[in-house]
Tab-separated table of C-alpha atoms in Angstrom:
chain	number	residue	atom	x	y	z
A	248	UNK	CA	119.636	85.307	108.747
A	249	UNK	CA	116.711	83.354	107.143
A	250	UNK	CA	113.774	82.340	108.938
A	251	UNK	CA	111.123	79.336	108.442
A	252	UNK	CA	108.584	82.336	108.875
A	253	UNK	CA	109.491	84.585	106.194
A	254	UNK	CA	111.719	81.979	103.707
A	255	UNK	CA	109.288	78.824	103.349
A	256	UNK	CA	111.685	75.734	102.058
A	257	UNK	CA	112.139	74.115	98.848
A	258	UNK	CA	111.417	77.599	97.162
A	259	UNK	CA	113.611	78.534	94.459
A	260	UNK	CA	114.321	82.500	94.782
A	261	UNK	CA	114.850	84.867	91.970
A	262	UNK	CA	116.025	88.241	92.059
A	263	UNK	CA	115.704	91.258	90.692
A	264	UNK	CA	118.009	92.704	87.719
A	265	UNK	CA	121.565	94.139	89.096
A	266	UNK	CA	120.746	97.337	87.005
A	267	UNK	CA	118.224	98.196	89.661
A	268	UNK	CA	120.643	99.047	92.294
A	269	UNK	CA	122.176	101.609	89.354
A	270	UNK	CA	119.265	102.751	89.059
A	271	UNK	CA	118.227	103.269	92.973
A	272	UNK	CA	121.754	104.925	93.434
A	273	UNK	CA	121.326	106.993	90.932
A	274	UNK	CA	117.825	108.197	92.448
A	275	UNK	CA	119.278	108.183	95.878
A	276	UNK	CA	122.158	110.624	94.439
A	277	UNK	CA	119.705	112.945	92.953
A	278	UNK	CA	117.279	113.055	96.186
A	279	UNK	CA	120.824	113.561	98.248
A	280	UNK	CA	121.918	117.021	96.248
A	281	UNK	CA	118.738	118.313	95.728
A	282	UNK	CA	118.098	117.713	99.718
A	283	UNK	CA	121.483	119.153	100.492
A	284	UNK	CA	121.107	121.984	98.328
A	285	UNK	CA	117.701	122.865	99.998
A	286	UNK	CA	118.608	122.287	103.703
A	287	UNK	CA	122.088	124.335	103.154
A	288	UNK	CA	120.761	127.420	101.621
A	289	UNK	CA	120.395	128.804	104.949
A	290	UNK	CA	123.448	128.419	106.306
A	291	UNK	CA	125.122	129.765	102.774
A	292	UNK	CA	122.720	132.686	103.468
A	293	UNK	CA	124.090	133.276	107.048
A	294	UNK	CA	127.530	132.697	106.192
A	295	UNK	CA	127.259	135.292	103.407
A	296	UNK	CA	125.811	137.360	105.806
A	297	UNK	CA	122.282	137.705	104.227
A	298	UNK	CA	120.407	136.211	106.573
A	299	UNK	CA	122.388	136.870	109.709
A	300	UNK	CA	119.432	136.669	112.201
A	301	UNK	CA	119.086	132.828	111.024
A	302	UNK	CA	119.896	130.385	114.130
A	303	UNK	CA	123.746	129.240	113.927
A	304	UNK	CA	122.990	125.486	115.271
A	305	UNK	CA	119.963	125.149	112.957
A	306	UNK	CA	121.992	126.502	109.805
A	307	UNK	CA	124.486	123.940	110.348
A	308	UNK	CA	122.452	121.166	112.129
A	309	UNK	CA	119.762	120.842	109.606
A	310	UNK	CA	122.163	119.975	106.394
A	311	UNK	CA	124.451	117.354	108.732
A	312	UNK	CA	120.988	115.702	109.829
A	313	UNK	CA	120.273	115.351	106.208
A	314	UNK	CA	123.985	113.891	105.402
A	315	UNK	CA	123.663	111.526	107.863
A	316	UNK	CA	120.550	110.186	107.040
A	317	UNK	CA	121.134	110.050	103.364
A	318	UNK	CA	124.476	108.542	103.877
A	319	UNK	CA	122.816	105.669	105.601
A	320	UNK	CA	119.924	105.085	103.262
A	321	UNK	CA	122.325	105.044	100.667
A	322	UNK	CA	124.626	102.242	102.233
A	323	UNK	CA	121.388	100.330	102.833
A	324	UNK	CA	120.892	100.446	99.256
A	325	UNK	CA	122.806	97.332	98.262
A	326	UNK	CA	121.348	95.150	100.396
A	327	UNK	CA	117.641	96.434	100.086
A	328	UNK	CA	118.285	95.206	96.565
A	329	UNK	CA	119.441	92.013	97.323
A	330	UNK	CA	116.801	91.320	99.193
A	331	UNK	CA	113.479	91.897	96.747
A	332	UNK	CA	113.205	88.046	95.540
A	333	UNK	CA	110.543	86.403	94.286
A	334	UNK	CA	109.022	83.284	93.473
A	335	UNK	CA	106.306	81.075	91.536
A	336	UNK	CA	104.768	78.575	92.493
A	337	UNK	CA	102.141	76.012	91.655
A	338	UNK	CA	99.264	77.829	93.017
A	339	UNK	CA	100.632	81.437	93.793
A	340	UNK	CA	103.717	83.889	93.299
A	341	UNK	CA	105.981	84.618	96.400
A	342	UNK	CA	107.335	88.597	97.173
A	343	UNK	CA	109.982	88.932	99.404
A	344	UNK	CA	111.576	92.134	100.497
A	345	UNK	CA	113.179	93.454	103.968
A	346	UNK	CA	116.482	93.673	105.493
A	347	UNK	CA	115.397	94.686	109.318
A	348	UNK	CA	111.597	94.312	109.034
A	349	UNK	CA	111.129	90.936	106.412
A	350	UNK	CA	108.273	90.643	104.643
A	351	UNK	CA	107.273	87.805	102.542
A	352	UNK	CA	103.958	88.028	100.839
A	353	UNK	CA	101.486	85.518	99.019
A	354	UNK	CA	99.458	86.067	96.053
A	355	UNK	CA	97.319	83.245	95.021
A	356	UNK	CA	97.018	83.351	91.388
A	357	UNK	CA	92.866	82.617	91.806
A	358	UNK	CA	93.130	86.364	93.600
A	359	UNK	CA	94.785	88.297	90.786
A	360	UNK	CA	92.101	90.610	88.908
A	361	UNK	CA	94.813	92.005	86.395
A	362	UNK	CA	98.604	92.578	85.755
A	363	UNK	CA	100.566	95.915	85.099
A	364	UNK	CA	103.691	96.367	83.540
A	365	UNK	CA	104.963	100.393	84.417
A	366	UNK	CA	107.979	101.670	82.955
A	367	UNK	CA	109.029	105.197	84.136
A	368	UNK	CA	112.120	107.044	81.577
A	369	UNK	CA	114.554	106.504	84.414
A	370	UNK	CA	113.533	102.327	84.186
A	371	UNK	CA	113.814	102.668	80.319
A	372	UNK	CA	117.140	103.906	80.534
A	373	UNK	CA	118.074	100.991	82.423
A	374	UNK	CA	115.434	98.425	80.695
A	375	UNK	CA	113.558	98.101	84.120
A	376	UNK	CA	109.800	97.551	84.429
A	377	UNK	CA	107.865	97.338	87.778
A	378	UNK	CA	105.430	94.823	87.848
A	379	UNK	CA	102.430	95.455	89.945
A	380	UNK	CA	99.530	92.811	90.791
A	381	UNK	CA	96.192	93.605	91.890
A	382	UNK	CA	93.612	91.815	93.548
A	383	UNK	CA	90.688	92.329	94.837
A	384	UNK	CA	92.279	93.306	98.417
A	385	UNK	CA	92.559	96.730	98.868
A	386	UNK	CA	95.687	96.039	101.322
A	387	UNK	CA	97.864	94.091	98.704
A	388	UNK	CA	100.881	96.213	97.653
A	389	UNK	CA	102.172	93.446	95.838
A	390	UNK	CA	104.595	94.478	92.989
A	391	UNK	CA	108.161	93.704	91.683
A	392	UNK	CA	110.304	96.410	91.110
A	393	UNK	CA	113.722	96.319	88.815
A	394	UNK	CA	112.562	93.373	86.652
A	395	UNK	CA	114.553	93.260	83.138
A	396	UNK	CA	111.617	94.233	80.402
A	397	UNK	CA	111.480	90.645	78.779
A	398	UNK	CA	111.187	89.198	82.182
A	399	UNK	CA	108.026	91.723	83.200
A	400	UNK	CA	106.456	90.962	80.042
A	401	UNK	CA	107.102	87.758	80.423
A	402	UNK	CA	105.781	87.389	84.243
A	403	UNK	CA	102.640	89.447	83.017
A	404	UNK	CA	101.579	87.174	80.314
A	405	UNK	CA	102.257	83.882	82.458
A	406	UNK	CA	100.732	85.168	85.528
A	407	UNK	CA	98.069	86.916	83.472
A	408	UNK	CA	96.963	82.622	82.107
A	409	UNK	CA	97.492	81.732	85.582
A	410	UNK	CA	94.951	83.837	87.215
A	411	UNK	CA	92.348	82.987	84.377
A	412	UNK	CA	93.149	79.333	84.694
A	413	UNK	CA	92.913	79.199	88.528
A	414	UNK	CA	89.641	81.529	88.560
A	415	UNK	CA	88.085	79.014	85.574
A	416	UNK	CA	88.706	76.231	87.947
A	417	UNK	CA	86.390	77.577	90.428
């Protein structure tokens, strides 16, 4: 459900690249065996009888906790993808992320001190950067996750003249 608040009008959107989701599943499904394998140990240790003293609702309340709440992170995933947008403008680059909580934030390109493209070996698998802006704000957590490489390079170049041109201005 848009709002005025969080979606200004007459901006033109763009999203992030449909690997990312791949690649947040694919995180999500290693976080969700490693944290399964952790939290079940003790109830594998009780049923084998090693650990026998262990408590019987904790052995098997503990791993379904952590099903549960992986399960739903994981269906969240799609749509916590579809979500991250973004947007340049004239004088400053939109970031828009949220499904329950929306959060659309403004970065004047006058306010941008540099530009960093990362690339982890999970995103250069996929060709994925994250694009990260920083300004002089301490409180800005402004970056784009999941961009296609060409497109972060791009971004980081453009917004990179940008930020020079709007700061020469002043």
């Amino acid at each position: 459900m848009p709002s005025e608040a969080v979606d200004p009008a007459e901006v033109q959107w763009q999203r992030v690249s449909p690997k990312y989701l791949r690649l947040r599943l694919l995180s999500w499904g290693i976080e969700t065996v490693i944290t399964l394998l952790i939290t079940g140990l003790p109830l594998v240790l009780r049923l084998t009888g090693i650990w026998p003293g262990y408590p019987a609702w904790l052995a098997w309340g503990l791993p379904v906790f952590f099903a549960v709440t992986l399960l739903w992170r994981g269906l969240l995933l799609p749509r916590q993808v579809r979500a991250i947008r973004y947007a340049e403008r004239n004088e400053d680059l939109l970031l828009r992320r949220g499904i329950f909580f929306q959060r659309t934030l403004v970065v004047p390109y006058g306010r941008m001190q540099y530009v960093d493209v990362a690339v982890g070996p999970l995103e250069r698998a996929f060709g994925l950067c994250t694009l990260k802006l920083h300004t002089a704000a301490p409180g800005t957590n402004a970056g784009i996750a999941g961009l296609p490489s060409d497109e972060g390079a791009r971004l980081r170049e453009h917004l990179s003249a940008r930020g020079e041109a709007q700061l020469a201005g002043l």
